[in-house]
Amino acid sequence: METKEIMLTTMMKMDRGENEGERDKGREEEEVEGEEGTQQENGRLMLADGLAEKGPKALTSNSGQQVSNGFTTSTPQSPREGPGPGACSGGTASGPGGGTGSSMPLGGLRTLVVQQTSLERPRETWSKKMDFLLSVIGYAVDLGNVWRFPYICYQNGGGAFLLPYLLMAVFGGVPLFYMELALGQFHRSGCISIWKHICPIFKGIGFAICIIALYVAFYYNTIMAWALYYLLSSFRPTLPWTTCTNSWNTVNCNRYMSTDHNVTWSNSSTSPAEEFYTRQVLQVHLSPGLHQLGSVSWQLALCLLFIFTIVYFSIWKGVKTSGKVVWVTATFPYLVLLVLLIRGATLPGAWRGVVFYLKPDWEKLLSTTVWIDAAAQIFFSLGPGFGVLLAFASYNPFHNNCYKDALVTSSVNCLTSFLSGFVIFTVLGYMAEMRHQDVDTVAKDAGPSLLFIIYAEAIANMPAATFFAIIFFLMIIMLGLDSTFAGLEGVITAMLDEFPHLLAKRREWFVFGLVCVCYLGALSTLTYGGAFVVKLFEEYATGPAVITVVLLEVIAVSWFYGTDRFCNDVQLMLGFYPGCFWRVCWVAICPCFLLFIIISFLAFPPEVRLFDYHYPAWTTVLGYCIGVSSFICVPAYMVFHLLHAKGTFKQRLLKSITPEPSSEGHRDLIVTNAV
C-alpha cells in the first residue's frame, strides 16, 4: 500500500494579536485531529514547527501546485516559465513563475504538504558520510596526480604554473564538480536516467559516458597490472631492476649506483630499471608497433586477472562494500606519500629537485600552451563527466551538504597533486646529483615511465630498498583501484537505474559480466605491443570525447533545464540559494572553459610517441574513430528521440526539451492551502 507522509506547517500573522493567534491555534489543532482520523491508515502526521524558518521563497510549478517555506514541487517547470531569482543577491526573490507561491490573508494561513512515497525499492545509501567523502577523494586522487601534475608543473614554468592552475580550478573545475554532485544528489539517478528529469533529448550523454568509462577500464587497469608485477618482483633481497646480469639486459645496460664512482653515464646508456620495464615487464622490443602487437604476456594476464578479482569483490554489493574498501585504498596512499616525502627530503641533492619544481618562470605564462595544460590538468584531475560524481552523490541523503563536500574534496585533490610534486622531485634531484646531470635531463620522461623507471631506480638506490619498493607499488595499485571502483560504479548505477526491473535483483551477475567485458577488452593492452595501445587509448579514447560530453552537459543543465530551476533544486536540498559566482560560472565561464580546451586540442593535436616509436598517421585516424564512437551516442539518441515522439515536429521538439515529472518521494509534494 502506498504510504503518505503529511507535514502540517502554520504561518501566522503575529500583528493580529494574541487573541486571534490563540483562535488560529485552536483551529489548527482541530484540523490536525481531523486529518489524523482520515490519514491514519495511509501514513503518519508530523508537525514541522521550524519549517517556516527555511525562508520566504515560494516556488510555483507548471501544474499549478504551490509549495511555501522553501519546498518545491515534483513536476518540473516548463521552459516557457519565467526565470527565478535572477539577481545575484539570491535567496529571497519570488518563485519561477514570478509569484510568491500563494497570497496570505490577514488570518493565519496553514499549508498542508503531503509527501507521497512510491512502493519502489528504497535506494541504497552510504553507511557513513566518510564512506562517501573517501570514495570521492579516492576517485579524484589517482595516478595522474602522482605522475602527470609534477611533470606538467615543471614543464610549464614551475611555481608560475600554479597561478593558471588555481584560476582554472576556481572558475572551471570546482563549479563543474559542485554541479555534478548537486545533480546526482537531487535527482538520485545515474548518468542515463537522470536526463529525463533535466532534458530528455540529451539522454545520449549518459550512454556516451558509459562507453567512455569502458574505454578507461580497458587500459587503466593494465597500469595496475604493471605495478602488481613490480610488487611481486620486489619480494627478494636484491631488486631485479638494479643489476645488468639478467637475461633481458643488453650491452648498453649501465649499472650506475651511488657507490659506482668509476662508471660514467652516456647518452647511449640505459639503466637496469629502464630495461626491466621495457624488456621484461612490457616486452615492447618484441613488437614493431601497433600493426603487429604480438602475443599476450601470460604474466601480465594473471596480474590483471587478480586486479579485476579485487575490483569485483569490492563493488559487487554496491556502495555498502566499496565504501568500506576505500578506507584502505584512499588513506594508505597518503601514508606512503608522507613516508616517501620524508625519505626524499633527506636524500643528497633533494633541494635541486625542489628548486627546479617550484622556480617560477613568469614568461611561460604568456604561452597559450601553459593555460591549455592547466585547464586540461584540473579537468582530468577532478574528473567530472565520467558519471562517477552523479552516481556517488545519488546515494547521499537528500539534505546532505554537497556544497561543502565539493569544496573539501576538490581542495584535497589539488593539495595532493602539489604534495606529490615534492615527493617526485626530491627523488629526481637526488638522481641528478648522483648522475652529475641537470634535473631536466633526468626528468625527461612523463607518464608511467616516471614511476616505473626513474622512481623505481631511485628506490633501488635507497637503504631498505625492498621495503620502499613494496610500499611504493602498493600505493600505485591502491591509487588506481579506488578510481576503478568509481568508474565502474558509475556505469553500474547508470544501468541499474535505467533498467531497474531487469537488473536491480541481478546486480552481482551484472557486475560480473561487466568485469568480464572489461578484462576481455583489456587483452590487447597485455600484448607485447600493449603499451602502444595504452598510449593510444589515453590520448584519444577519453580526452576530447569526455570534454565534449561535459560541455553538452553544462549547456543542457544551464541553458535548457535552466540555472534558476537548478538553483531552486539546490536550495530545496541545502536550504540556501547558490550565489552569483556559481551561477555565472555554470552559465558562461564553464562552457567557455571547456570550449577552450576542445579548440586547443583540435588546433594543436598532440604528437603521440612512446619510447622510440612514433605513431603513424593511420593511428591518428584510428584514435579519432575511437573517440567519436562514444560521442556519436549523443546525436544518434537525439534523432531517435525525435523520430519516436508523437505530434508535429514543434511538439516533438518542445517535449524533448521538457523535463519529465519525477517519481522520487522527496519531490512528490501535494500541497493544500487551508484557511
Short mmCIF file of N, CA, C and O in Angstrom, two decimals, residues 2 29 34 123 140 233 266 477 506 511 522 564:
data_model
loop_
_atom_site.label_atom_id
_atom_site.label_comp_id
_atom_site.label_asym_id
_atom_site.label_seq_id
_atom_site.Cartn_x
_atom_site.Cartn_y
_atom_site.Cartn_z
N GLU A 2 0.49 2.21 -0.76
CA GLU A 2 1.27 3.43 -0.88
C GLU A 2 1.22 4.21 0.42
O GLU A 2 0.16 4.38 1.03
N GLU A 29 -5.32 22.90 15.71
CA GLU A 29 -5.39 21.63 16.42
C GLU A 29 -6.57 20.80 15.93
O GLU A 29 -6.47 19.58 15.78
N GLY A 34 -8.65 16.15 12.67
CA GLY A 34 -9.43 15.65 11.54
C GLY A 34 -8.58 14.91 10.53
O GLY A 34 -8.97 13.87 10.01
N ARG A 123 16.25 3.32 -2.20
CA ARG A 123 17.58 3.45 -2.76
C ARG A 123 18.64 3.24 -1.68
O ARG A 123 18.51 3.68 -0.55
N ALA A 140 39.01 10.97 -7.28
CA ALA A 140 39.67 12.15 -7.85
C ALA A 140 41.19 12.05 -7.76
O ALA A 140 41.90 12.48 -8.68
N SER A 233 57.78 -8.67 -7.85
CA SER A 233 59.22 -8.77 -8.09
C SER A 233 60.04 -8.14 -6.98
O SER A 233 61.27 -8.30 -6.95
N SER A 266 76.51 7.88 -20.27
CA SER A 266 76.49 8.48 -21.60
C SER A 266 75.07 8.50 -22.14
O SER A 266 74.15 7.90 -21.56
N ILE A 477 49.04 0.76 -6.83
CA ILE A 477 47.88 -0.12 -7.04
C ILE A 477 46.64 0.45 -6.37
O ILE A 477 45.55 0.47 -6.96
N ARG A 506 19.63 -8.46 -9.93
CA ARG A 506 20.71 -9.25 -10.52
C ARG A 506 22.01 -8.46 -10.55
O ARG A 506 22.80 -8.61 -11.48
N VAL A 511 27.44 -7.10 -12.53
CA VAL A 511 28.79 -6.64 -12.24
C VAL A 511 29.81 -7.67 -12.74
O VAL A 511 30.86 -7.31 -13.30
N ALA A 522 40.63 -5.51 -22.28
CA ALA A 522 42.00 -5.11 -21.91
C ALA A 522 43.06 -6.06 -22.44
O ALA A 522 44.25 -5.80 -22.28
N ASP A 564 18.14 28.90 -12.97
CA ASP A 564 17.25 29.26 -11.86
C ASP A 564 16.57 28.02 -11.30
O ASP A 564 16.45 27.86 -10.08
#
